[in-house]
Amino acid sequence: PNAPPVARASYYAADLLGLVAFMDSFRSELELPKGGVRELVEALGAPWSGAFLGDLYQALLAACFQMAEQQALTVPPQWGSETTLTGATWPEVLRRWLLFGPRKDVH
């Protein structure tokens, strides 16, 4: 944790590459934001400095909501609306999804 950023980046290189490979494979289906290793490392290093990480979380949450609807799981319909799931609200929507969503029994 106190290692320089370069040392930490090399430690997590396989995870970063796996995540970028996932993003590349499912970008169009999940409507993920465009970006590669550089954008991901920059976003993880300074999450407050741009919208990439928030856009990524929003796209993944939207995909979760769609999957839940397809499986007829109970999800409040307003959670996935464009007025509820925004760059400012996604952390709270994610918190509620984890606490009260269809898989709340896992927690």
N, C-alpha and C. Protein backbone atom coordinates (compact mmCIF):
# COMPACT_ATOMS: atom_id res chain seq x y z
N PRO A 1 0.80 -1.22 0.00
CA PRO A 1 0.00 0.00 0.00
C PRO A 1 0.83 1.27 0.00
N ASN A 2 2.02 1.27 0.63
CA ASN A 2 2.85 2.46 0.64
C ASN A 2 3.90 2.44 -0.46
N ALA A 3 3.86 1.44 -1.30
CA ALA A 3 4.81 1.34 -2.40
C ALA A 3 4.54 2.44 -3.41
N PRO A 4 5.57 2.84 -4.16
CA PRO A 4 5.35 3.85 -5.20
C PRO A 4 4.33 3.35 -6.22
N PRO A 5 3.62 4.27 -6.90
CA PRO A 5 2.59 3.86 -7.86
C PRO A 5 3.08 2.90 -8.93
N VAL A 6 4.32 3.05 -9.40
CA VAL A 6 4.83 2.16 -10.44
C VAL A 6 4.92 0.74 -9.92
N ALA A 7 5.39 0.56 -8.69
CA ALA A 7 5.50 -0.78 -8.11
C ALA A 7 4.12 -1.39 -7.93
N ARG A 8 3.16 -0.60 -7.50
CA ARG A 8 1.79 -1.11 -7.34
C ARG A 8 1.21 -1.48 -8.69
N ALA A 9 1.46 -0.67 -9.71
CA ALA A 9 0.92 -0.94 -11.04
C ALA A 9 1.45 -2.27 -11.58
N SER A 10 2.73 -2.54 -11.37
CA SER A 10 3.28 -3.80 -11.87
C SER A 10 2.71 -4.99 -11.11
N TYR A 11 2.41 -4.79 -9.83
CA TYR A 11 1.81 -5.86 -9.02
C TYR A 11 0.42 -6.22 -9.54
N TYR A 12 -0.32 -5.23 -9.98
CA TYR A 12 -1.70 -5.44 -10.44
C TYR A 12 -1.82 -5.51 -11.96
N ALA A 13 -0.71 -5.64 -12.67
CA ALA A 13 -0.73 -5.61 -14.13
C ALA A 13 -1.64 -6.67 -14.73
N ALA A 14 -1.60 -7.88 -14.22
CA ALA A 14 -2.45 -8.95 -14.76
C ALA A 14 -3.93 -8.62 -14.56
N ASP A 15 -4.27 -8.08 -13.39
CA ASP A 15 -5.66 -7.69 -13.14
C ASP A 15 -6.10 -6.57 -14.08
N LEU A 16 -5.23 -5.58 -14.28
CA LEU A 16 -5.56 -4.48 -15.18
C LEU A 16 -5.76 -4.98 -16.60
N LEU A 17 -4.86 -5.83 -17.06
CA LEU A 17 -4.98 -6.36 -18.42
C LEU A 17 -6.24 -7.22 -18.57
N GLY A 18 -6.57 -7.98 -17.54
CA GLY A 18 -7.80 -8.77 -17.59
C GLY A 18 -9.04 -7.90 -17.65
N LEU A 19 -9.03 -6.82 -16.89
CA LEU A 19 -10.16 -5.90 -16.91
C LEU A 19 -10.28 -5.20 -18.26
N VAL A 20 -9.17 -4.79 -18.83
CA VAL A 20 -9.19 -4.15 -20.15
C VAL A 20 -9.66 -5.15 -21.21
N ALA A 21 -9.25 -6.40 -21.10
CA ALA A 21 -9.71 -7.42 -22.05
C ALA A 21 -11.23 -7.62 -21.93
N PHE A 22 -11.74 -7.63 -20.70
CA PHE A 22 -13.19 -7.72 -20.48
C PHE A 22 -13.89 -6.52 -21.12
N MET A 23 -13.36 -5.33 -20.88
CA MET A 23 -13.96 -4.12 -21.42
C MET A 23 -13.97 -4.15 -22.95
N ASP A 24 -12.87 -4.59 -23.55
CA ASP A 24 -12.80 -4.67 -25.01
C ASP A 24 -13.79 -5.69 -25.56
N SER A 25 -13.94 -6.81 -24.86
CA SER A 25 -14.83 -7.87 -25.34
C SER A 25 -16.30 -7.50 -25.27
N PHE A 26 -16.68 -6.74 -24.24
CA PHE A 26 -18.10 -6.46 -24.00
C PHE A 26 -18.45 -4.98 -24.14
N ARG A 27 -17.57 -4.19 -24.71
CA ARG A 27 -17.78 -2.75 -24.83
C ARG A 27 -19.10 -2.41 -25.51
N SER A 28 -19.37 -3.01 -26.66
CA SER A 28 -20.59 -2.65 -27.39
C SER A 28 -21.84 -3.19 -26.72
N GLU A 29 -21.80 -4.42 -26.21
CA GLU A 29 -22.99 -5.00 -25.58
C GLU A 29 -23.37 -4.27 -24.29
N LEU A 30 -22.39 -3.86 -23.51
CA LEU A 30 -22.65 -3.21 -22.22
C LEU A 30 -22.57 -1.69 -22.29
N GLU A 31 -22.27 -1.17 -23.49
CA GLU A 31 -22.13 0.27 -23.70
C GLU A 31 -21.11 0.88 -22.74
N LEU A 32 -19.95 0.21 -22.66
CA LEU A 32 -18.87 0.67 -21.78
C LEU A 32 -18.15 1.86 -22.43
N PRO A 33 -17.60 2.75 -21.62
CA PRO A 33 -16.88 3.89 -22.19
C PRO A 33 -15.61 3.44 -22.90
N LYS A 34 -15.21 4.21 -23.90
CA LYS A 34 -13.98 3.90 -24.63
C LYS A 34 -12.78 4.22 -23.75
N GLY A 35 -11.80 3.35 -23.79
CA GLY A 35 -10.58 3.55 -23.02
C GLY A 35 -9.82 2.24 -22.93
N GLY A 36 -8.55 2.38 -22.65
CA GLY A 36 -7.69 1.21 -22.55
C GLY A 36 -6.92 1.22 -21.24
N VAL A 37 -5.75 0.62 -21.27
CA VAL A 37 -4.94 0.48 -20.07
C VAL A 37 -4.59 1.85 -19.49
N ARG A 38 -4.16 2.76 -20.34
CA ARG A 38 -3.75 4.08 -19.86
C ARG A 38 -4.90 4.80 -19.15
N GLU A 39 -6.07 4.81 -19.76
CA GLU A 39 -7.23 5.49 -19.16
C GLU A 39 -7.63 4.84 -17.85
N LEU A 40 -7.57 3.52 -17.81
CA LEU A 40 -7.94 2.80 -16.59
C LEU A 40 -6.95 3.08 -15.46
N VAL A 41 -5.66 3.04 -15.75
CA VAL A 41 -4.65 3.32 -14.73
C VAL A 41 -4.78 4.75 -14.23
N GLU A 42 -4.99 5.69 -15.15
CA GLU A 42 -5.17 7.09 -14.74
C GLU A 42 -6.41 7.25 -13.87
N ALA A 43 -7.50 6.61 -14.25
CA ALA A 43 -8.75 6.72 -13.48
C ALA A 43 -8.62 6.09 -12.10
N LEU A 44 -7.94 4.96 -12.02
CA LEU A 44 -7.76 4.31 -10.72
C LEU A 44 -6.78 5.07 -9.84
N GLY A 45 -5.81 5.73 -10.46
CA GLY A 45 -4.84 6.50 -9.70
C GLY A 45 -5.40 7.80 -9.16
N ALA A 46 -6.35 8.38 -9.87
CA ALA A 46 -6.96 9.64 -9.45
C ALA A 46 -8.42 9.63 -9.86
N PRO A 47 -9.27 8.88 -9.15
CA PRO A 47 -10.66 8.69 -9.57
C PRO A 47 -11.47 9.99 -9.62
N TRP A 48 -11.04 11.02 -8.92
CA TRP A 48 -11.76 12.28 -8.89
C TRP A 48 -11.43 13.16 -10.09
N SER A 49 -10.42 12.78 -10.88
CA SER A 49 -9.92 13.66 -11.93
C SER A 49 -10.65 13.54 -13.27
N GLY A 50 -11.53 12.60 -13.41
CA GLY A 50 -12.22 12.46 -14.69
C GLY A 50 -13.47 11.62 -14.54
N ALA A 51 -14.15 11.45 -15.66
CA ALA A 51 -15.43 10.75 -15.65
C ALA A 51 -15.32 9.28 -16.05
N PHE A 52 -14.14 8.81 -16.45
CA PHE A 52 -14.02 7.46 -16.98
C PHE A 52 -14.51 6.39 -16.01
N LEU A 53 -14.03 6.43 -14.78
CA LEU A 53 -14.39 5.41 -13.81
C LEU A 53 -15.87 5.45 -13.47
N GLY A 54 -16.42 6.64 -13.29
CA GLY A 54 -17.86 6.79 -13.04
C GLY A 54 -18.69 6.28 -14.19
N ASP A 55 -18.26 6.58 -15.42
CA ASP A 55 -18.98 6.09 -16.60
C ASP A 55 -18.94 4.58 -16.68
N LEU A 56 -17.80 4.01 -16.30
CA LEU A 56 -17.66 2.55 -16.29
C LEU A 56 -18.61 1.92 -15.28
N TYR A 57 -18.64 2.45 -14.06
CA TYR A 57 -19.55 1.94 -13.04
C TYR A 57 -21.01 2.08 -13.47
N GLN A 58 -21.35 3.21 -14.06
CA GLN A 58 -22.73 3.42 -14.50
C GLN A 58 -23.14 2.40 -15.56
N ALA A 59 -22.25 2.15 -16.51
CA ALA A 59 -22.55 1.18 -17.57
C ALA A 59 -22.72 -0.22 -16.99
N LEU A 60 -21.86 -0.58 -16.03
CA LEU A 60 -21.98 -1.91 -15.41
C LEU A 60 -23.24 -2.02 -14.57
N LEU A 61 -23.61 -0.97 -13.86
CA LEU A 61 -24.86 -0.98 -13.10
C LEU A 61 -26.07 -1.10 -14.03
N ALA A 62 -26.05 -0.36 -15.12
CA ALA A 62 -27.16 -0.44 -16.08
C ALA A 62 -27.28 -1.85 -16.63
N ALA A 63 -26.15 -2.50 -16.90
CA ALA A 63 -26.18 -3.89 -17.38
C ALA A 63 -26.75 -4.82 -16.31
N CYS A 64 -26.42 -4.59 -15.05
CA CYS A 64 -26.99 -5.39 -13.95
C CYS A 64 -28.50 -5.23 -13.89
N PHE A 65 -28.97 -4.00 -14.05
CA PHE A 65 -30.42 -3.76 -14.01
C PHE A 65 -31.12 -4.46 -15.16
N GLN A 66 -30.54 -4.39 -16.35
CA GLN A 66 -31.13 -5.06 -17.51
C GLN A 66 -31.17 -6.57 -17.31
N MET A 67 -30.09 -7.14 -16.80
CA MET A 67 -30.04 -8.57 -16.56
C MET A 67 -31.08 -8.99 -15.52
N ALA A 68 -31.23 -8.20 -14.48
CA ALA A 68 -32.21 -8.50 -13.45
C ALA A 68 -33.63 -8.47 -14.02
N GLU A 69 -33.90 -7.48 -14.86
CA GLU A 69 -35.23 -7.40 -15.49
C GLU A 69 -35.48 -8.61 -16.39
N GLN A 70 -34.47 -9.03 -17.14
CA GLN A 70 -34.61 -10.19 -18.03
C GLN A 70 -34.87 -11.47 -17.24
N GLN A 71 -34.34 -11.54 -16.02
CA GLN A 71 -34.53 -12.73 -15.19
C GLN A 71 -35.73 -12.58 -14.26
N ALA A 72 -36.52 -11.53 -14.47
CA ALA A 72 -37.73 -11.26 -13.68
C ALA A 72 -37.43 -11.12 -12.20
N LEU A 73 -36.28 -10.52 -11.88
CA LEU A 73 -35.94 -10.24 -10.50
C LEU A 73 -36.51 -8.88 -10.12
N THR A 74 -36.83 -8.70 -8.87
CA THR A 74 -37.43 -7.45 -8.42
C THR A 74 -36.37 -6.37 -8.28
N VAL A 75 -36.51 -5.34 -9.07
CA VAL A 75 -35.62 -4.19 -9.03
C VAL A 75 -36.49 -2.95 -9.14
N PRO A 76 -36.36 -1.99 -8.23
CA PRO A 76 -37.13 -0.76 -8.39
C PRO A 76 -36.86 -0.14 -9.75
N PRO A 77 -37.87 0.10 -10.56
CA PRO A 77 -37.65 0.57 -11.94
C PRO A 77 -36.93 1.91 -12.03
N GLN A 78 -37.07 2.75 -11.03
CA GLN A 78 -36.43 4.06 -11.09
C GLN A 78 -34.91 3.97 -10.94
N TRP A 79 -34.37 2.89 -10.42
CA TRP A 79 -32.92 2.77 -10.23
C TRP A 79 -32.17 2.86 -11.55
N GLY A 80 -32.72 2.32 -12.59
CA GLY A 80 -32.04 2.32 -13.87
C GLY A 80 -32.39 3.48 -14.77
N SER A 81 -33.25 4.38 -14.31
CA SER A 81 -33.65 5.50 -15.17
C SER A 81 -32.50 6.47 -15.34
N GLU A 82 -32.54 7.22 -16.44
CA GLU A 82 -31.48 8.17 -16.74
C GLU A 82 -31.44 9.32 -15.73
N THR A 83 -32.56 9.58 -15.08
CA THR A 83 -32.56 10.67 -14.09
C THR A 83 -32.06 10.20 -12.73
N THR A 84 -32.08 8.90 -12.47
CA THR A 84 -31.59 8.39 -11.19
C THR A 84 -30.14 7.96 -11.27
N LEU A 85 -29.77 7.23 -12.30
CA LEU A 85 -28.40 6.73 -12.45
C LEU A 85 -27.59 7.75 -13.23
N THR A 86 -26.89 8.62 -12.50
CA THR A 86 -26.09 9.68 -13.13
C THR A 86 -24.67 9.64 -12.57
N GLY A 87 -23.84 10.52 -13.08
CA GLY A 87 -22.47 10.62 -12.59
C GLY A 87 -22.39 11.00 -11.12
N ALA A 88 -23.39 11.69 -10.63
CA ALA A 88 -23.40 12.11 -9.23
C ALA A 88 -24.05 11.09 -8.31
N THR A 89 -24.93 10.26 -8.84
CA THR A 89 -25.70 9.37 -7.97
C THR A 89 -25.29 7.91 -8.01
N TRP A 90 -24.43 7.51 -8.95
CA TRP A 90 -24.14 6.09 -9.08
C TRP A 90 -23.58 5.46 -7.81
N PRO A 91 -22.77 6.16 -6.97
CA PRO A 91 -22.30 5.48 -5.75
C PRO A 91 -23.46 5.09 -4.82
N GLU A 92 -24.45 5.96 -4.69
CA GLU A 92 -25.59 5.64 -3.83
C GLU A 92 -26.45 4.55 -4.45
N VAL A 93 -26.64 4.59 -5.75
CA VAL A 93 -27.41 3.54 -6.43
C VAL A 93 -26.70 2.19 -6.26
N LEU A 94 -25.38 2.18 -6.39
CA LEU A 94 -24.61 0.95 -6.19
C LEU A 94 -24.77 0.45 -4.76
N ARG A 95 -24.69 1.34 -3.79
CA ARG A 95 -24.86 0.95 -2.38
C ARG A 95 -26.22 0.32 -2.16
N ARG A 96 -27.25 0.94 -2.70
CA ARG A 96 -28.60 0.39 -2.53
C ARG A 96 -28.77 -0.94 -3.27
N TRP A 97 -28.14 -1.04 -4.43
CA TRP A 97 -28.20 -2.30 -5.19
C TRP A 97 -27.59 -3.43 -4.37
N LEU A 98 -26.45 -3.15 -3.75
CA LEU A 98 -25.77 -4.18 -2.96
C LEU A 98 -26.54 -4.53 -1.69
N LEU A 99 -27.15 -3.53 -1.06
CA LEU A 99 -27.87 -3.78 0.19
C LEU A 99 -29.29 -4.30 0.00
N PHE A 100 -29.96 -3.83 -1.04
CA PHE A 100 -31.39 -4.13 -1.17
C PHE A 100 -31.77 -4.77 -2.50
N GLY A 101 -30.81 -5.00 -3.37
CA GLY A 101 -31.10 -5.57 -4.68
C GLY A 101 -31.48 -7.05 -4.61
N PRO A 102 -31.65 -7.65 -5.75
CA PRO A 102 -32.14 -9.04 -5.80
C PRO A 102 -31.21 -10.05 -5.16
N ARG A 103 -29.95 -9.74 -5.01
CA ARG A 103 -28.99 -10.67 -4.41
C ARG A 103 -28.55 -10.22 -3.02
N LYS A 104 -29.40 -9.50 -2.32
CA LYS A 104 -29.05 -8.96 -1.00
C LYS A 104 -28.75 -10.06 0.01
N ASP A 105 -29.29 -11.26 -0.20
CA ASP A 105 -29.07 -12.37 0.72
C ASP A 105 -27.61 -12.84 0.72
N VAL A 106 -26.86 -12.50 -0.30
CA VAL A 106 -25.45 -12.89 -0.39
C VAL A 106 -24.63 -12.09 0.62
N HIS A 107 -25.05 -10.90 0.95
CA HIS A 107 -24.27 -10.01 1.84
C HIS A 107 -24.57 -10.33 3.24
